[in-house]
XYZ file of C-alpha atoms in Angstrom:
612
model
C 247.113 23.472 120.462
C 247.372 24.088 124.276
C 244.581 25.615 126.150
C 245.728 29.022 126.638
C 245.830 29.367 123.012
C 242.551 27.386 122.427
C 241.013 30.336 124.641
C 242.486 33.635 122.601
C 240.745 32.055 119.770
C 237.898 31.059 121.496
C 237.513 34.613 122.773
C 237.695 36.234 119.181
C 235.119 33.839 117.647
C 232.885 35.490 120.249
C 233.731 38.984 119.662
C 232.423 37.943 116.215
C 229.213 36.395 117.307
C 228.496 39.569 119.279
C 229.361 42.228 116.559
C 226.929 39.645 114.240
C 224.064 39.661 116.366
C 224.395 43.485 117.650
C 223.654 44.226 113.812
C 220.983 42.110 113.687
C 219.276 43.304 116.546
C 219.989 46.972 115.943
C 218.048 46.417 112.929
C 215.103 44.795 113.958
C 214.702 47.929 116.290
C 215.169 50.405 113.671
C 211.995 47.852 111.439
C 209.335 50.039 113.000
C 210.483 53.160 112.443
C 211.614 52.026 108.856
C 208.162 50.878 108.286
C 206.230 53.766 109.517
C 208.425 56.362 107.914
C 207.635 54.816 104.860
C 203.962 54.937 105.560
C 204.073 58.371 106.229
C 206.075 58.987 103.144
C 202.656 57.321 100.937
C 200.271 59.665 102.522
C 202.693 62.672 102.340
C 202.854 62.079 98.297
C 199.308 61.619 98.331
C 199.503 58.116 96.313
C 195.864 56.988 96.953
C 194.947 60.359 94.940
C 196.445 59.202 91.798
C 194.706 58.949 88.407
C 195.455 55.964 87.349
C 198.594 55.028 85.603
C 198.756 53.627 82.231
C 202.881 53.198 81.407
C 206.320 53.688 82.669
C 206.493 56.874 81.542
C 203.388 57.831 82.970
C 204.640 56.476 86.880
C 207.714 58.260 86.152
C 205.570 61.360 85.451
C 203.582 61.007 88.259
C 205.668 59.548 91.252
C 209.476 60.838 92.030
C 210.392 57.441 91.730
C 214.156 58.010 92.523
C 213.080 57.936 96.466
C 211.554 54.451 95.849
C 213.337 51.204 95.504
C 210.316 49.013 94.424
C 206.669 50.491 92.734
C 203.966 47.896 91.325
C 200.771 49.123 90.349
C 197.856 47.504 89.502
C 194.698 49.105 87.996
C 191.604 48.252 85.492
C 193.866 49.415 82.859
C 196.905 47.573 83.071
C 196.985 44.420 81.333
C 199.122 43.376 83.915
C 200.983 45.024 87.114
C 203.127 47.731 86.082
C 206.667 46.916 88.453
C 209.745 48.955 89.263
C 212.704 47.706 90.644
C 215.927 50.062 91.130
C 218.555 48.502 88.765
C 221.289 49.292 91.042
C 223.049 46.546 93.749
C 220.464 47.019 96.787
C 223.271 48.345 99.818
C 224.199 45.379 102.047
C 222.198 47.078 105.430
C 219.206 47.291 103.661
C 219.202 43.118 103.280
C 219.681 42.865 106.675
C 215.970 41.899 108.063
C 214.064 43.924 104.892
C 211.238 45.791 106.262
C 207.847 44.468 103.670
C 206.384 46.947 101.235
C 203.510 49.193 101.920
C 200.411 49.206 100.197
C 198.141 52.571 99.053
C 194.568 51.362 97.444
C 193.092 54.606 95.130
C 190.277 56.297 96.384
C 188.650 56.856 93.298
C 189.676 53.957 91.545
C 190.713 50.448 92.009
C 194.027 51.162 91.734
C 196.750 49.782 93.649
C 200.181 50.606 94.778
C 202.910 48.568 96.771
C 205.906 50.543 97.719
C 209.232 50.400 99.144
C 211.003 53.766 100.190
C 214.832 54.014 100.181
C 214.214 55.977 103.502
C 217.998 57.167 103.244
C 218.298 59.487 106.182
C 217.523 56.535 108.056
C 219.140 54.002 106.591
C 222.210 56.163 106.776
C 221.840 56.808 110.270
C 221.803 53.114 110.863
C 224.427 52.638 109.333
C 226.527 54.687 110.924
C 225.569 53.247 114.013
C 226.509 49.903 112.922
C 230.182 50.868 111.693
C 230.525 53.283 114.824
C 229.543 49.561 117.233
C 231.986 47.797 115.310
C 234.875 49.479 115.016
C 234.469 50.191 119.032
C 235.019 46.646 119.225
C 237.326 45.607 116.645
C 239.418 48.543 118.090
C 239.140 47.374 122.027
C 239.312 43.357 120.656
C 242.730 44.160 119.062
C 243.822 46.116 122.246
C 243.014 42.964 124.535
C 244.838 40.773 122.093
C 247.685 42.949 122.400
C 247.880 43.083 125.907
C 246.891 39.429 126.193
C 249.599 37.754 124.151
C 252.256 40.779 125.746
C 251.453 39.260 129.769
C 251.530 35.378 127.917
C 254.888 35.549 126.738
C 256.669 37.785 129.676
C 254.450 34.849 131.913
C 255.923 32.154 130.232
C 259.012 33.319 130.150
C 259.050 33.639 133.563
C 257.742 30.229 134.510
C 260.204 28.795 131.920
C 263.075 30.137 134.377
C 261.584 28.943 137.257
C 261.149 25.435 135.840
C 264.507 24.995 135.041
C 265.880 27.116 138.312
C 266.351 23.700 140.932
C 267.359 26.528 143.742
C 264.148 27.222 146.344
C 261.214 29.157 144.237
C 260.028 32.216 145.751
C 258.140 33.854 143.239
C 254.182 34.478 142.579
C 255.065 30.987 139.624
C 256.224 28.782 142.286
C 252.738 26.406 142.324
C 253.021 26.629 138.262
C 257.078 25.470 138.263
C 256.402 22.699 140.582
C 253.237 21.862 138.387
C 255.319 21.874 134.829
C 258.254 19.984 136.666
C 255.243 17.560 137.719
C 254.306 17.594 134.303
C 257.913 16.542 132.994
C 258.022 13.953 135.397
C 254.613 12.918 134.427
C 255.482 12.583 130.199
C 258.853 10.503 131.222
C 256.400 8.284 132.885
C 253.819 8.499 129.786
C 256.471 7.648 127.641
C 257.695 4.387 129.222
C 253.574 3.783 129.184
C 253.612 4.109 125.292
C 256.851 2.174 125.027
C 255.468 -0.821 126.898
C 252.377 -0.459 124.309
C 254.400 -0.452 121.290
C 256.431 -3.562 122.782
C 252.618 -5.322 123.121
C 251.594 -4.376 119.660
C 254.357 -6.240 118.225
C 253.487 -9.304 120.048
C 250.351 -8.727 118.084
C 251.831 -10.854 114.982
C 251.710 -13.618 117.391
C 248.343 -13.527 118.240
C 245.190 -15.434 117.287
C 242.958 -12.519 115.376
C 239.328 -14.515 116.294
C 240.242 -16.262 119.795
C 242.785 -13.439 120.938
C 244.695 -16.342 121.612
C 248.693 -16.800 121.115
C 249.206 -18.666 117.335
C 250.790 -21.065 115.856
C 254.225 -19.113 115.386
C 253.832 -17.884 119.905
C 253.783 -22.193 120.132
C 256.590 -23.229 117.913
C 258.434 -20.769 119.582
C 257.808 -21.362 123.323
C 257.863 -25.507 122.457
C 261.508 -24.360 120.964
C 262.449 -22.024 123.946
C 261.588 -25.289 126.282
C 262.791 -28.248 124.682
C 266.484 -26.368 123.837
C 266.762 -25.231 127.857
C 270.120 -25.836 129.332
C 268.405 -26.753 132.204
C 267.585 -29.893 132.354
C 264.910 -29.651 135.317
C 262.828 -27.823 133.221
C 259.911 -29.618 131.744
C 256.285 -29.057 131.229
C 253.129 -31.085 130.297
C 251.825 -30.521 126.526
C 248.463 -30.717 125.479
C 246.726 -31.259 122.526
C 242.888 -30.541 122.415
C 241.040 -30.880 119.172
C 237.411 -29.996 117.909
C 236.415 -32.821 115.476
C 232.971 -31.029 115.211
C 233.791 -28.135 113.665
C 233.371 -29.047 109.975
C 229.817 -30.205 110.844
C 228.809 -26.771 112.754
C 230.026 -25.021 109.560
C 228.169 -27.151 107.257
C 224.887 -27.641 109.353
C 224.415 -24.190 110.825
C 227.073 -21.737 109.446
C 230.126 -20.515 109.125
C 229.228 -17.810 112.136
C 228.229 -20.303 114.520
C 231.221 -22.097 114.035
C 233.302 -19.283 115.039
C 231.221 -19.126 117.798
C 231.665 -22.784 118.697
C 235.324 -22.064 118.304
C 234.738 -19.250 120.993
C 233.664 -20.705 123.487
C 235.487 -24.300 123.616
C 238.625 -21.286 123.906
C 236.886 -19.420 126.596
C 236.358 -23.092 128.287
C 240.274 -24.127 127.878
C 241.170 -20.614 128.864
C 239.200 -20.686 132.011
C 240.350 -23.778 133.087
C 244.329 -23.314 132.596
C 243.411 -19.989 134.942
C 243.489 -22.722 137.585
C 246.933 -23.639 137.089
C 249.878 -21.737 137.263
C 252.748 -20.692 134.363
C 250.022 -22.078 131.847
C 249.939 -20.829 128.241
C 247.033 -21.684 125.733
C 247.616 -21.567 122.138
C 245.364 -21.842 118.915
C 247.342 -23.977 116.788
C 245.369 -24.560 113.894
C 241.817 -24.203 112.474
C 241.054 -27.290 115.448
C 243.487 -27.081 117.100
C 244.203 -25.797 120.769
C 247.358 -26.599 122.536
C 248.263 -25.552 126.177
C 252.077 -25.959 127.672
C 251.705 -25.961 131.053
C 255.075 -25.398 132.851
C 256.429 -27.525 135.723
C 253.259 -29.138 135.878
C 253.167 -32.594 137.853
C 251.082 -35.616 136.352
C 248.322 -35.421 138.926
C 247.825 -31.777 137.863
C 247.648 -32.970 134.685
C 244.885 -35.982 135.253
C 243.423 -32.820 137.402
C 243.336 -30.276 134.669
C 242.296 -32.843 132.128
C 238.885 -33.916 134.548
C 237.969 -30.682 134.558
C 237.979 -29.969 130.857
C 235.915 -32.880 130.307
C 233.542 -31.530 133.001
C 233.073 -28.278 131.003
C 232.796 -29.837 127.210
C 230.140 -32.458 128.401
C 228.065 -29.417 129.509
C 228.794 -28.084 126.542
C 227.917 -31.034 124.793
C 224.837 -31.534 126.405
C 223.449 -28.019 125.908
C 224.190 -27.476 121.943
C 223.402 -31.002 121.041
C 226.518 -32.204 120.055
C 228.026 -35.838 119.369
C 231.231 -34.690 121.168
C 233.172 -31.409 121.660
C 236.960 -32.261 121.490
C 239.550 -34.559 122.538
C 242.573 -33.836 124.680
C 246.282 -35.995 124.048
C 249.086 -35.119 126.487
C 252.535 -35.565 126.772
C 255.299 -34.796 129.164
C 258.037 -32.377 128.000
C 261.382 -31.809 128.758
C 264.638 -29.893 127.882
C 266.902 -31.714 125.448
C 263.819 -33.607 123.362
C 263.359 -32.727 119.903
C 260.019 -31.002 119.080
C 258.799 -33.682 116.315
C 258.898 -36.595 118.772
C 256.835 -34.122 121.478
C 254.328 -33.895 118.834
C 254.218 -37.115 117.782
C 253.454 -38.620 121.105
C 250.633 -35.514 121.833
C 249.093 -37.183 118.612
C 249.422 -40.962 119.864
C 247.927 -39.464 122.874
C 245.014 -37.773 120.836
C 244.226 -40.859 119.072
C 244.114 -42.956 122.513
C 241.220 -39.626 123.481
C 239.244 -40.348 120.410
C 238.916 -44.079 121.376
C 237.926 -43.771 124.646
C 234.851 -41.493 124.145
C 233.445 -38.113 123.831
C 235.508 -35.697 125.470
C 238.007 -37.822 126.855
C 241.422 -36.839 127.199
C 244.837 -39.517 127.848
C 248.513 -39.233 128.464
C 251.399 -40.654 126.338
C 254.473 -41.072 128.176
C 256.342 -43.499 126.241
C 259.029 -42.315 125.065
C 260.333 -45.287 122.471
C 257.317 -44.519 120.481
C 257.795 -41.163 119.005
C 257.502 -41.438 115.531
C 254.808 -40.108 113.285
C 251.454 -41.615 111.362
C 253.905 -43.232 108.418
C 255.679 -45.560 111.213
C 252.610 -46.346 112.596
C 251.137 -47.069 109.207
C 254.261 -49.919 109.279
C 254.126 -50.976 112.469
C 250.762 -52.147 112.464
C 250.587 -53.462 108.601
C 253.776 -55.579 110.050
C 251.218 -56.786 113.021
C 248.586 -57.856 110.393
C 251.133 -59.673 107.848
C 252.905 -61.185 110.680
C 250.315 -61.875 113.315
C 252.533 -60.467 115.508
C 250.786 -60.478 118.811
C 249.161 -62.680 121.495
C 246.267 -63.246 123.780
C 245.528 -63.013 127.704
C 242.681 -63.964 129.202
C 240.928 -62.906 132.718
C 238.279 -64.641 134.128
C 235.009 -63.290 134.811
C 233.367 -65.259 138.000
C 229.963 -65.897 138.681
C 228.404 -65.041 141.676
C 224.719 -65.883 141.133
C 224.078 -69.794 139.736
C 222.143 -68.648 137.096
C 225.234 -66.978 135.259
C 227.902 -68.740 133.362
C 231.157 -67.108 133.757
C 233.679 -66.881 130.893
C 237.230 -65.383 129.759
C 237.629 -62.133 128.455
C 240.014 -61.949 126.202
C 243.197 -58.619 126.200
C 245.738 -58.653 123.040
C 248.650 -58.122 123.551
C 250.946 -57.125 120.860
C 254.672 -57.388 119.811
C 257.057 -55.216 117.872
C 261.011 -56.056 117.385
C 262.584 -58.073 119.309
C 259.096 -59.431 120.810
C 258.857 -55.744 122.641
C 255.617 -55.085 124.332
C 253.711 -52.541 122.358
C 250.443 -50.924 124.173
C 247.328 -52.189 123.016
C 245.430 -49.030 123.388
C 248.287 -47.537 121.378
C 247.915 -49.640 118.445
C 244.050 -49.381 118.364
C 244.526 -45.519 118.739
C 246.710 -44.967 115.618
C 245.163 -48.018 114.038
C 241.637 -45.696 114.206
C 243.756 -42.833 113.488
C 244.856 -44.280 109.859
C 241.591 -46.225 109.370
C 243.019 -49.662 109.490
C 241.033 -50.418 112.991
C 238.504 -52.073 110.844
C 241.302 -54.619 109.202
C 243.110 -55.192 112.655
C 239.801 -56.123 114.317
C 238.796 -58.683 111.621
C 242.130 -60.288 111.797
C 241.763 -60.280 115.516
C 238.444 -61.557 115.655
C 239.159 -64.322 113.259
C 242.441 -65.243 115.505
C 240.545 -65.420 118.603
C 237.693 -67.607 117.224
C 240.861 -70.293 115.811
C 241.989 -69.937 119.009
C 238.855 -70.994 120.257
C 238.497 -73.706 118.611
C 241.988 -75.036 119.480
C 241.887 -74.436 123.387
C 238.459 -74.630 124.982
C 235.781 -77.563 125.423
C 233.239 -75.846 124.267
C 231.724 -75.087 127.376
C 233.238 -71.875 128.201
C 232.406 -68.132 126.971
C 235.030 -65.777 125.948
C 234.752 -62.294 125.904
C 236.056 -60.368 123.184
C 236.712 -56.505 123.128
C 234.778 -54.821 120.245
C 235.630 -50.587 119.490
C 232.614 -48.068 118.473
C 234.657 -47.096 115.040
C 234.172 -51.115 113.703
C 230.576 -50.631 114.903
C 229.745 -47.796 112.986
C 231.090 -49.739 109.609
C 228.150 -51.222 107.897
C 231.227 -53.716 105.793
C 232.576 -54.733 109.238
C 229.104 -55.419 110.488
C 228.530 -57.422 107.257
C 231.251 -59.390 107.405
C 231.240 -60.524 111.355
C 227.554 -61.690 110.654
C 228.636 -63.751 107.965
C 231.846 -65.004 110.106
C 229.356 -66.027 113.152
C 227.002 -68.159 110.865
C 229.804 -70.030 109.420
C 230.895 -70.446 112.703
C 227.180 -71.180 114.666
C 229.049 -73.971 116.615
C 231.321 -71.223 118.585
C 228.968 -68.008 117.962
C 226.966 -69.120 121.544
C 229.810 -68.715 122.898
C 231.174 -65.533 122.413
C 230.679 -62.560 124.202
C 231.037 -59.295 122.282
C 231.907 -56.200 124.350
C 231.450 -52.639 123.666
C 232.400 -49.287 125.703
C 229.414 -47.462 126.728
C 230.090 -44.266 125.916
C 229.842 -44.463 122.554
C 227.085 -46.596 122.171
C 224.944 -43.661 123.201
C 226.241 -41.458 121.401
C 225.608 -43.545 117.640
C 222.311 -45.383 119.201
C 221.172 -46.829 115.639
C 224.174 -48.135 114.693
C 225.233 -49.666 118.424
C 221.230 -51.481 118.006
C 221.847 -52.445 114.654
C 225.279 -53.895 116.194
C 223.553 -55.481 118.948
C 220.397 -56.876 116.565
C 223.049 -58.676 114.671
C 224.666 -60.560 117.079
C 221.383 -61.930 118.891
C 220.212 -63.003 115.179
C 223.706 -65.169 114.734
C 223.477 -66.583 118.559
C 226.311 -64.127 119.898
C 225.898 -62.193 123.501
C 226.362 -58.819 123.882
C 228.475 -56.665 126.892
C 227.883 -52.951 128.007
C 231.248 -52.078 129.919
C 232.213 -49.740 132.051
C 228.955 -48.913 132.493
C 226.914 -45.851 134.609
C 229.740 -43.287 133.850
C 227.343 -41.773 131.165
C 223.982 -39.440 131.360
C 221.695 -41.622 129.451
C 223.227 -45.449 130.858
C 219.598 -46.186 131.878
C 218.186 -45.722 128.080
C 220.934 -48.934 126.905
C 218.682 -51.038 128.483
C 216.105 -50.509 126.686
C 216.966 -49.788 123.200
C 219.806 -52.392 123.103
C 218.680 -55.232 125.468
C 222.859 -56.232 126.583
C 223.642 -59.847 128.109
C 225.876 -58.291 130.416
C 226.537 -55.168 131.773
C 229.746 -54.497 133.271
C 229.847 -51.789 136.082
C 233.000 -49.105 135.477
C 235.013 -49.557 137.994
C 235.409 -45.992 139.452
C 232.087 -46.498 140.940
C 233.806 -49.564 142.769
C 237.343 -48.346 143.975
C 235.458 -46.855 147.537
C 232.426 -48.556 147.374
C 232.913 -49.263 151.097
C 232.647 -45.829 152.249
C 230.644 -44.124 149.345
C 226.612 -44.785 150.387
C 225.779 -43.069 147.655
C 227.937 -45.003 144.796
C 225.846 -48.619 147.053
C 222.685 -47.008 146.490
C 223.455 -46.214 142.710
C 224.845 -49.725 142.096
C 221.798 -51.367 143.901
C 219.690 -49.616 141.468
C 221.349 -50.636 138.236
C 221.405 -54.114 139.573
C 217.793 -53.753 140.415
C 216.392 -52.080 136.954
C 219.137 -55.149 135.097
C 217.351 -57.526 136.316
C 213.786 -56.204 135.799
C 215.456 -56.698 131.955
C 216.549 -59.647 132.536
C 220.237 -58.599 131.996
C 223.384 -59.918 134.502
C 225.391 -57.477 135.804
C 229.253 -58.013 136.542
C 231.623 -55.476 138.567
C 234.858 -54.470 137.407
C 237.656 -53.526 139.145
C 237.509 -56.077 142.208
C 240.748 -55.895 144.025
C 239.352 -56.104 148.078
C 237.849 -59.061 149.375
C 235.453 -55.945 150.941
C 234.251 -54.816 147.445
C 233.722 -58.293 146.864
C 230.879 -58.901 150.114
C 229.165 -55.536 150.308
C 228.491 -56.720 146.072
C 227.413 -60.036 146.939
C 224.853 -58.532 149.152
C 223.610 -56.753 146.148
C 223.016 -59.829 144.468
C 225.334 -58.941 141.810
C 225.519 -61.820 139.413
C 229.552 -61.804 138.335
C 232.879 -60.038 139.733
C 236.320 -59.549 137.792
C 239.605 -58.080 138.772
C 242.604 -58.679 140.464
C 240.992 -59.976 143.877
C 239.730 -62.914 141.490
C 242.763 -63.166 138.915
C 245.409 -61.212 136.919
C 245.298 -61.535 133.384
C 247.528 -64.614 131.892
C 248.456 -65.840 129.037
C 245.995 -67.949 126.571
């Protein structure tokens, strides 16, 4: 309904409302007179000389009753009130705002009389007032109708003409035309609006209903879009980013708070990917996150990944959490086929889980891009047919009071004695839980090894991951292995990443309790990346602490990274621990260090890693 014709019925409502109340208040100023007239009427009939009456037939006797419409009487002799109501349908005036009965008291008795007179000249007269009132304005409503909707339509025929007339206006309608054709102009534009609307509710089947993100179905179809480009310039960087905390959020503190967890590790991704242009973020799965970031360059990448991390430790640290997610990369480009990008984003992911909390890595190997069920027979082939090798790098003493020794790097082999990764193989190896069986074999390999090669007088190093440490079997069974062997346990070195050895304190202590019971030492590497490094010291008492080597690579010119390093040296020995730097490749690095008193160096500047 337009306006004009929200008004005409506005208008008569009113008229309404006004006849309504003009009856109402008419009334209430004809009350008085009502009221006294029937007063008057009492003492004119002489009611409060009355004998008193005994029946109906005496009142009827007594009183000309026909001019009342309500008698009750009330005496000594009545049993109870004599009442007299008129039988017939009371008029509808006389219920407007009823005027209260009057009341005559006997003089000579105790008699009592309420009354109501008809007061019909009156009533009559008011009456006609009322219907004279009304019809005035029925009559003069219907007039202005008339006229009203007589001007509307000759108006709007008139403006219709002069809408559709394109020669110059010159009539009294020219500011309405223009207006209307403003109007028209106006809905074309409205309508494009609503068809841009509709276009974005259909994209609504391909949209995450809790995150807002794009879904699963938005991915496969932009991964498709990409990979089948005939361009083949186009590529993009894929990344994976899982929560593996989720199912313990939902089963320690509620289904609620894990949507809300899932909330804000998307309002995290999402506000990092702002940074970076043509970026799309996707909610894959119930984990899952994924974000294809177009034309993307590999230090963008390494960039983009950094800052994630950033956020999701703070995150971390504020909800107590063990970690937040992982992030596995990949580069993509036209002309690869979607189940090989997905299998190396999962090779990546299971590199992220080993190398901490929140870490993130990149898989751009393209000759392994098969799934979990190759893997699964790639490395069962390593264990049945010991496919793979040692190197060794020397870690040097710098202080006399340290004994230097190798640490030992596998390195394994797939067909044709092809160089497989190591972190690969330990990635999908955790992935498929046979880390624990690939570390025992490893272990026992490098202890024969031992026993064939050295004099007895060196220490080797050997690389030990947080998933073995956590397995009270594994933990068992190296124990056992180190007793049997107490001639070589003295001289083996057992190192462990620091990040996760802070993150599962009782089992990395129960770890390190172990191998000072069978004779073994104990290695912190890549140490002082994490909050809590300082705490390792004393709840795990290490051998050796190895300093990561980020804090080394511009040690020259970073005073703050010297005065950092000076103090872990400092508080290491205070524990009577020996610290060695990683990561040596300038003969610079190597003084400013020495001035430290650091007790061991390793790196390139001292030697590559060989072969055992």
């Amino acid at each position: 309904m337009n306006n004009l014709g929200r008004n005409f019925w506005v208008s008569n409502f009113l008229i309404i409302l006004i006849i309504i109340a003009l009856v109402f208040v008419i009334k209430a100023l004809f009350n008085p007179i009502l009221s006294k007239q029937q007063q008057q009427y009492g003492l004119d009939k002489r009611l409060a000389v009355l004998n008193d009456i005994t029946s109906e037939a005496d009142l009827k006797h007594k009183i000309e009753i026909n001019n009342f419409s309500y008698i009750k009487v009330t005496n000594d002799r009545l049993s109870a009130p004599l009442t007299y109501i008129e039988q017939k349908e009371a008029q509808l005036f006389r219920k407007i705002l009823p005027i209260s009965p009057s009341t005559q008291h006997s003089i000579s008795t105790n008699q009592v009389i309420e009354y109501s007179v008809k007061n019909l000249e009156y009533s009559t007269l008011y009456q006609h007032i009322i219907l004279l009132i009304v019809a005035a304005l029925v009559i003069t409503t219907l007039f202005c109708n008339l006229l009203y909707l007589t001007l509307f339509r000759k108006n709007e025929q008139l403006l219709i003409e002069e809408t559709l007339d394109d020669s110059d206006v010159k009539s009294i309608f020219t500011i309405a035309a223009k207006a209307i054709k403003q109007k028209i102009r106006n809905l074309k534009s409205d309508v494009s609006d609503k068809e841009m609307r509709i276009n974005k509710l259909s994209n609504q089947a391909n949209r995450d209903s809790l995150t807002e993100l794009n879904n699963r179905h938005a991915f496969r179809s932009e991964l498709t879009e990409l990979l089948s480009s005939d361009n083949n310039q186009d590529h993009a960087i894929l990344s994976v980013i899982r929560i593996f905390e989720l199912s313990t959020v939902n089963a320690s503190r509620g289904f609620q708070q894990g949507d809300h967890y899932l909330l804000n590790v998307a309002k995290i991704i999402k506000q990092v990917a702002l940074n970076y242009a043509n970026t799309q973020v996707f909610r894959i799965s119930g984990s899952d996150f994924a974000v294809i970031a177009h034309n993307m360059t590999t230090t963008d990448a390494h960039k983009f990944s950094d800052e994630l991390k950033f956020k999701f430790d703070q995150y971390q640290a504020t909800h107590n959490l063990e970690s937040v997610a992982f992030n596995g990369m990949t580069r993509v480009s036209a002309k690869q086929l979607p189940e090989h990008v997905l299998a190396r984003a999962d090779i990546a992911l299971a590199k992220a889980q080993i190398a901490g909390p929140n870490a993130w890595a990149l898989e751009e190997h393209s000759e392994f891009q098969l799934g979990e069920q190759h893997w699964r027979a790639v490395i069962n082939e390593v264990i049945e047919k010991r496919s793979f090798t040692f190197l060794q790098q020397p870690v040097q003493a710098i202080h006399r009071n340290m004994k230097g020794y190798q640490e030992i790097y596998t390195r394994f082999l797939g067909e044709n004695d092809n160089i497989i990764p190591a972190s690969t193989i330990f990635s999908m190896a955790q992935r498929i839980d046979m880390i624990v069986k690939l570390e025992q074999l490893i272990i026992e390999r490098t202890i024969a090894n031992y026993r064939q090669k050295s004099d007895f007088n060196t220490h080797w190093g050997i690389n030990v991951s947080y998933a073995c440490i956590q397995n009270s079997a594994f933990l068992i069974w190296l124990e056992r292995l180190l007793l049997k062997e107490s001639d070589i346990a003295g001289s083996l070195v057992f190192e462990v990443h620091e990040k996760p050895l802070d993150n599962h304190l009782t089992a990395s202590k129960r770890f390190f309790d172990m191998l000072k019971r069978a004779g073994s030492r104990s290695a912190i590497c890549r140490f002082g990346k994490g909050i809590c490094s300082f705490r390792l010291f004393k709840e795990l008492k290490p051998d050796y602490i190895k300093i990561d080597s980020s804090l080394i690579v511009d040690i020259e010119h970073d005073s703050t990274n010297q005065q950092f390093i000076r103090m872990i040296i400092d508080v290491a020995h205070r524990m009577e621990c020996q610290v060695v730097a990683e990561g040596i490749e300038r003969l610079e690095q190597k003084h400013i260090l020495e001035h430290m008193y650091i007790d061991g160096i390793q790196g390139f500047l001292i030697a590559r890693p060989t072969p055992l």
